[in-house]
Structure formats: C-alpha cells, structure tokens
Coordinates of C-alpha atoms in Angstrom, one line a residue:
X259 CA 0.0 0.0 0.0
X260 CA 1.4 3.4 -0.9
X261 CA 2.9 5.4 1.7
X262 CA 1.0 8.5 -0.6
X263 CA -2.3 7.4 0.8
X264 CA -4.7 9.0 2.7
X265 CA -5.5 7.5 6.1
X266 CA -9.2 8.3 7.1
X267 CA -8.7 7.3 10.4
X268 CA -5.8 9.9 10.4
X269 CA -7.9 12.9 8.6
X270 CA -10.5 12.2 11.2
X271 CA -7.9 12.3 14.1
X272 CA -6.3 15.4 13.2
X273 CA -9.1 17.7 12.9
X274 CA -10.6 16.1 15.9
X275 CA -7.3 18.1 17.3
X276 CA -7.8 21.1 15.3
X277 CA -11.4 21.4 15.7
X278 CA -10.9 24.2 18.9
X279 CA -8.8 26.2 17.1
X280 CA -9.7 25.8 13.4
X281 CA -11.4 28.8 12.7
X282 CA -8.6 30.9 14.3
X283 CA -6.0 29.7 11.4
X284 CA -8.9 29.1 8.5
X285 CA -7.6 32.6 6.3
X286 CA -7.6 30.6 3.0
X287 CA -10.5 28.5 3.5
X288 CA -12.0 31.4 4.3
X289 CA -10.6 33.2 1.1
X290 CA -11.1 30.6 -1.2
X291 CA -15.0 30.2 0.1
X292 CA -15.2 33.5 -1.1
X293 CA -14.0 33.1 -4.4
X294 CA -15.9 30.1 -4.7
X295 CA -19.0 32.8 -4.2
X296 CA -17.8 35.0 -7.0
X297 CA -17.9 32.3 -9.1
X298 CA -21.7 31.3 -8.3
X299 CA -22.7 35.2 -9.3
X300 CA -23.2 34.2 -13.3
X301 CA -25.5 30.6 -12.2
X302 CA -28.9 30.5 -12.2
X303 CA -29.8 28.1 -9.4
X304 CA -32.7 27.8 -7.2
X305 CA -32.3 24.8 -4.4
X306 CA -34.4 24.1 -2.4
X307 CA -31.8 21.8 -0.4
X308 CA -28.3 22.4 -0.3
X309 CA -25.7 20.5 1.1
X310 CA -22.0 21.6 2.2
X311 CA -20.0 18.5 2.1
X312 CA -17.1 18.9 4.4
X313 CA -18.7 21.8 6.1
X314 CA -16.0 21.7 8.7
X315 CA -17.0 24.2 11.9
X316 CA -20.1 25.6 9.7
X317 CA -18.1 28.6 8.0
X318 CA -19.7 28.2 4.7
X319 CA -23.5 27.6 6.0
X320 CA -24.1 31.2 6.9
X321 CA -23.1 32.7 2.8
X322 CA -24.8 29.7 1.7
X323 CA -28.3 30.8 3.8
X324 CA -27.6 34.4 2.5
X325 CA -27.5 33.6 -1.0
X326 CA -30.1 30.7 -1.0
X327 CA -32.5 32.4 2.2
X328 CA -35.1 29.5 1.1
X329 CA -33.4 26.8 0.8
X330 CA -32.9 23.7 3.5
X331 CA -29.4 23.6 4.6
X332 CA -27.3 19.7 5.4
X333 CA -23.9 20.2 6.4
X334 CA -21.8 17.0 6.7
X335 CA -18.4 16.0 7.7
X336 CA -16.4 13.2 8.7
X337 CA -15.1 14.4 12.0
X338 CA -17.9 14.9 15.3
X339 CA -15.6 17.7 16.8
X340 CA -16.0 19.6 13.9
X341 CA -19.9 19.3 13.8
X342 CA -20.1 19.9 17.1
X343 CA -18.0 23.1 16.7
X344 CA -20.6 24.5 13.9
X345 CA -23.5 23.5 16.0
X346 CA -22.0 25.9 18.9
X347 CA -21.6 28.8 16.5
X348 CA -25.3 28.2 15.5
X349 CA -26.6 27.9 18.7
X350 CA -24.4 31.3 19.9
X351 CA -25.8 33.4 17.3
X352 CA -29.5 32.3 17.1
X353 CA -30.1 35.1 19.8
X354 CA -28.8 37.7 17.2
X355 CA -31.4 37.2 15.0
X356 CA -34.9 35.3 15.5
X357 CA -34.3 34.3 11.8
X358 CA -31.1 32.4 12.0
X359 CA -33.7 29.8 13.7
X360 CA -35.3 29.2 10.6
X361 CA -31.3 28.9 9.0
X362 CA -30.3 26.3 11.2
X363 CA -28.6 23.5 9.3
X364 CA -29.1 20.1 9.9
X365 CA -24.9 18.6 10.8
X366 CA -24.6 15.1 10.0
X367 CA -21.6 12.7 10.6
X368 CA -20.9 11.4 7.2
X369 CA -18.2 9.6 5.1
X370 CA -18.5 11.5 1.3
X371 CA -18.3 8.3 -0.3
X372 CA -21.5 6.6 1.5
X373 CA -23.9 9.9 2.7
X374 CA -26.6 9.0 4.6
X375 CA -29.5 11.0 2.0
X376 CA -31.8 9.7 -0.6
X377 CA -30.8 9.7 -4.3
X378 CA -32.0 13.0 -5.8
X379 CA -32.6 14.7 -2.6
X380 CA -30.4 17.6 -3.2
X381 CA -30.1 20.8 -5.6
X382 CA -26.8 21.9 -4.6
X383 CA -23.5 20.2 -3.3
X384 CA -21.1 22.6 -2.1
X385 CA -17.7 21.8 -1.3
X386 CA -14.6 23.4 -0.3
X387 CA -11.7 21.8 0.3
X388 CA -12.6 18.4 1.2
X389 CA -12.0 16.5 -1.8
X390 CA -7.8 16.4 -1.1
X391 CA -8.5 14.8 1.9
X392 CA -10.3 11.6 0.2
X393 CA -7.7 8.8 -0.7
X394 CA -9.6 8.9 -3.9
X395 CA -12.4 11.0 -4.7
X396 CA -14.2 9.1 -7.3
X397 CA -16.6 7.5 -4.6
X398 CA -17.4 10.7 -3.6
X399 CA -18.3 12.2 -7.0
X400 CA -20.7 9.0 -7.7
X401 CA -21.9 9.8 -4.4
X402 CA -22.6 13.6 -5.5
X403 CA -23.9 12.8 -8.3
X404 CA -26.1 10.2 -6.6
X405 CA -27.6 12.7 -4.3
X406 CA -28.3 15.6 -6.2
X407 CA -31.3 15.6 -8.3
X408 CA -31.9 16.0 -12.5
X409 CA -30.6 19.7 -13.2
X410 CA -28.8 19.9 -9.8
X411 CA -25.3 21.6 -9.7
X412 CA -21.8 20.1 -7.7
X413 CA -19.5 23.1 -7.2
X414 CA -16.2 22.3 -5.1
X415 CA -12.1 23.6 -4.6
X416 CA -9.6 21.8 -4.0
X417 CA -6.2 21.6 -4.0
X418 CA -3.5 20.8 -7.1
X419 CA -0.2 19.1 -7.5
X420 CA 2.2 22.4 -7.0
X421 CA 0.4 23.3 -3.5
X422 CA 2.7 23.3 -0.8
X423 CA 6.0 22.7 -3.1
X424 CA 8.3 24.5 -1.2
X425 CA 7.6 22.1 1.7
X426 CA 8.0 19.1 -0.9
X427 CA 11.7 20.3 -1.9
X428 CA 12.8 20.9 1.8
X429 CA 11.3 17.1 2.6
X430 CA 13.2 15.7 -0.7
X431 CA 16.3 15.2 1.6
X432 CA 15.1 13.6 4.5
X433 CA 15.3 10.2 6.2
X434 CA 12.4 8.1 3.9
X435 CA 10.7 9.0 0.6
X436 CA 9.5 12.8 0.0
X437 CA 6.3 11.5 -0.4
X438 CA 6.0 10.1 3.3
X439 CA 6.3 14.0 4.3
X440 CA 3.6 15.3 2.7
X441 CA 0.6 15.0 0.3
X442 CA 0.0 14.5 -3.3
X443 CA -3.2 16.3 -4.7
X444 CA -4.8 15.7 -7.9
X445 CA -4.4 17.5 -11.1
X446 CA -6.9 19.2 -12.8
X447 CA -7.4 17.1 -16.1
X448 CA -8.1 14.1 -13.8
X449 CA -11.0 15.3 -11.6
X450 CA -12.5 16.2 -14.9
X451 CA -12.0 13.0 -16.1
X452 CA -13.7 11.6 -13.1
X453 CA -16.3 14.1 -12.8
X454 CA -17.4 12.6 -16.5
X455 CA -16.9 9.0 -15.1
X456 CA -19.3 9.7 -12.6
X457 CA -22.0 11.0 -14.9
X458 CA -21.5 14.7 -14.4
X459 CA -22.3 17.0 -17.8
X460 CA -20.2 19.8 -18.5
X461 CA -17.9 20.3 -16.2
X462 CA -15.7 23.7 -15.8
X463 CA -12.5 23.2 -13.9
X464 CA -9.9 26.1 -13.4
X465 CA -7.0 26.8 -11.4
X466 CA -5.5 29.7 -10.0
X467 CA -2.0 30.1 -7.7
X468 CA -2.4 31.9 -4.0
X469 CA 1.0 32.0 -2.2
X470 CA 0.8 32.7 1.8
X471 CA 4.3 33.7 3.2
X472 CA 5.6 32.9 7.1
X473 CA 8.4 34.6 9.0
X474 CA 9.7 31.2 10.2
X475 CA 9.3 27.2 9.7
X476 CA 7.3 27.2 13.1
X477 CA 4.8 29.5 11.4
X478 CA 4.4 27.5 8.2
X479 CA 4.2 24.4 10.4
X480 CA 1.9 25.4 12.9
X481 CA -0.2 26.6 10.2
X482 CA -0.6 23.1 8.6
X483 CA -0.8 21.5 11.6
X484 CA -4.1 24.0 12.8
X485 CA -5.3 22.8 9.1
X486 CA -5.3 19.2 9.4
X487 CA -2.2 18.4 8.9
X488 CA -0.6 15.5 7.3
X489 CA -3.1 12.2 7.3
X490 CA -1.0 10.1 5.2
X491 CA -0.6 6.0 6.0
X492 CA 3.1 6.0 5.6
X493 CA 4.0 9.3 7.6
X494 CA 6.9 10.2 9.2
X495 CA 5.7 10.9 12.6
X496 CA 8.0 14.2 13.4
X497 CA 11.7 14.2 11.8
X498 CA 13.2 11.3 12.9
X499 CA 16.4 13.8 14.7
X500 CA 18.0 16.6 15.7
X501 CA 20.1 16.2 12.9
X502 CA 17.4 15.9 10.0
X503 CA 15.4 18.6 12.0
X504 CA 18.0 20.8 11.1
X505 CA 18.7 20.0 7.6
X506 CA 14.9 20.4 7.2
X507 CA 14.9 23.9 8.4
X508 CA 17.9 24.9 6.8
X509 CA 16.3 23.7 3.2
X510 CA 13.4 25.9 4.0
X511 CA 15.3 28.9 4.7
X512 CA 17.0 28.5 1.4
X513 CA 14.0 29.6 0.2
X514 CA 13.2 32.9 1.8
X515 CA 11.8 35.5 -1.0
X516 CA 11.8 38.6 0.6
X517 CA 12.5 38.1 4.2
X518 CA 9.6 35.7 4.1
X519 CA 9.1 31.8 3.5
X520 CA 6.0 31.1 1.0
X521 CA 4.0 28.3 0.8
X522 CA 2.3 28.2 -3.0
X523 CA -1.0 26.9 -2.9
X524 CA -2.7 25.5 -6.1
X525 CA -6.5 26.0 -6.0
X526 CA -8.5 24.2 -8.6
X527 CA -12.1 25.7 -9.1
X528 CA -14.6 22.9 -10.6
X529 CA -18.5 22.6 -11.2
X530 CA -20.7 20.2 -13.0
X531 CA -24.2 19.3 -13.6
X532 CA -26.3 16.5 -13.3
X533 CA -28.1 15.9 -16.3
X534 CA -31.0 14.1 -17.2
X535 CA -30.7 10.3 -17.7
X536 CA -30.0 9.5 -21.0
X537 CA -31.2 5.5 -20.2
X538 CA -32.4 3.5 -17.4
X539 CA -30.4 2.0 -14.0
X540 CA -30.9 -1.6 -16.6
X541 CA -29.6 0.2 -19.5
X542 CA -32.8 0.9 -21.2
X543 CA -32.9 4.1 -23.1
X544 CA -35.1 7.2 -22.1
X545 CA -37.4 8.9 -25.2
X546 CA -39.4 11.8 -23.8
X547 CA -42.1 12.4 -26.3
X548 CA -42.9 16.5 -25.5

C-alpha cells in the first residue's frame, strides 16, 4: 500500500485536534470560500436543499443561507468535533437574530463516499476543500452525483499538485521517501476525467495560484498542523532527529523571497451538472415524447 495514501482514520484524528482552534488559522479557506461565491454570481440556481459536504465548523452555511435564504441547509463532515464546533456557533448566534432559527442547518456525521440521504434529494452540493482529503475522490463524486437531483449543480475547490512545493523540496532530503512527508493532490485534467466517469455534464474546472508567506518554519508548520495536517498512512511521525530537523529547516530557509518563506497553494475551481438520464439503472434508453 502506498505510503502517498490517505488514512481516514488519520484525517479524522487530526481535525478532531484542530477542531478548537480551526477557525482561528482558516484565512484561506476562508478566502477561497469567497471566491468560490464569486464564481456562483453568473449561475442560475434555485435549491431548495443544499448541502455543504465537508462543512467543517459551519463557515460556509451562513453565505450559503444568504444567498439561498429559502433553501434547506445539510452540512456533513467526517469528524464529530468539527460538527459539534458549527453546532456551537449556531446555537451562539441564534439570539442575534430570531431568523437564523429558521437557517439552522441540519450537521450530519458522514463519510463522502457513503452519505446518509436519498438519491435526488439535493439541488446543490457545495464543497470546499474536502476533496484532497479523500484517498480517492471518485466514490465521492458517484456519491454527489447520486444525491443531487436531474438539473442539480456540484461546485467544489480543491487543491492541485504544485500546492505546498516549497515544503516538498525541503522534505526531498530527509530520512524516507518525500512523499511520506507530505501530500500529493490531484491534477486538474483528472477530476475532470472523473467528474465525467461519474456522470456529471459539462464540467468547468480552473485553477488559480495563491502563495501565503511565514516569517519562520514554526509559522508555516503550525499553520498546517491548525489545518489538518498530514493524514498520510506512511507518515513520518515528526523528523526522525536533531540532525534531519536541522537540515529540514535549513532547506526551507534557502528559500526565503523577501525576508519571508511562502507556501504556494494550487487552488482548482470545478462545477458540474447532473443531467438528465439518458437510459435507465438496466440500460434501457429514455425517449421523452414532448
């Protein structure tokens, strides 16, 4: 088994960690979110359920009520703490407004590849950054595509194969393969390769390049860590000594721009429609006689 692979028991672990502090470090999910918005502005859509798929602490629920005030709101994610962090933040700010009692979502604890909902319950899947933390995101593109009803839209980020590269080069040197440091994140072509496998029409993909800088290694580090971290099966578990610490830090100070150390992140943009069925679950084909 690949030492590249994503542990789920791992991803769920570390933002169990994270969850108390998430929204504290969440600048470019936050960022991205937005731009994900501004991308929306040119759809015509009108759900009447939407759900955020990796909702984290809830973040996304609020803009998703604002733009969609009459639609019913699911947000699921694989990790309780999480939920149980977004269900705090609803239940603090439903004295504010009256109204944000009628907004409340309903938080499930869900895998993305098996969601507990019926098959066309859904006009909207949002996601935003999730899909890098699957060891494969296929199943849960079958599973979007299951959910969402004829006409219904999947919009998601996530993250491509030159994010964090900096961090990559400074591993390349270290005790065990560069790969058991950090991730590896799917190109673009692919997930729209798979978003067609899946039965998705049209799908627009695009990318754009966001760089955050640090002052120091611990920055960076702590940053990733608050984030999720690194959920892969064959991880290094710290560096394995003083020695390799060293050499690690030294390899990242090489490559200071600025006074700073950046850390390039890769955001790919996609969306994707389910269309109607062209032929039966048997393989029968659909005629509609208008």
């Amino acid at each position: 088994m690949s030492s590249a692979a994503i542990d789920r028991r791992r991803v769920q672990q570390n933002f169990t960690r994270a969850a108390a502090g998430y929204e504290d470090f969440a600048i470019a999910q936050r960022e991205i979110a937005r731009r994900m918005f501004e991308r929306l502005d040119p759809v015509r859509l009108d759900p009447a359920r939407i759900l955020d798929l990796g909702c984290g602490t809830g973040a996304s629920l609020a803009a998703l009520h604002e733009r969609y005030p009459r639609a019913q709101l699911i947000g699921a994610d694989l990790t309780p703490a999480m939920l149980d962090r977004a269900r705090r933040a609803q239940t603090r700010h439903a004295w504010l407004l009256p109204f944000l009692r009628r907004a409340r979502a309903s938080l499930l604890a869900a895998d993305a590849s098996a969601l507990p909902l019926a098959r066309g319950s859904v006009g909207f899947v949002w996601s935003n950054l999730m899909l890098h933390w699957l060891d494969d995101p296929r199943p849960a593109f079958a599973e979007a595509h299951r959910v969402l009803e004829n006409g219904g839209l999947l919009q998601f980020s996530t993250f491509g194969p030159d994010t964090l590269k900096e961090l990559r080069a400074a591993c390349a040197g270290l005790p065990g393969h560069a790969d058991s440091h950090t991730h590896r994140f799917i190109d673009m072509h692919d997930l729209g390769d798979m978003l067609v496998a899946a039965g998705f029409a049209d799908p627009v993909l695009d990318m754009e390049v966001l760089t955050l800088t640090y002052a120091s290694t611990e920055d960076l580090l702590r940053d990733l860590r608050a984030g999720g971290g690194c959920a892969l099966r064959g991880r290094q578990r710290g560096l394995s000594s003083r020695a390799a610490g060293e050499r690690f830090v030294a390899a990242c100070e090489r490559l200071r721009q600025d006074g700073r150390l950046p850390a390039t992140l890769e955001v790919i943009y996609g969306h994707a429609w389910r269309a109607e069925p062209k032929q039966t679950a048997d393989g029968r084909a659909i005629i509609k006689f208008r």
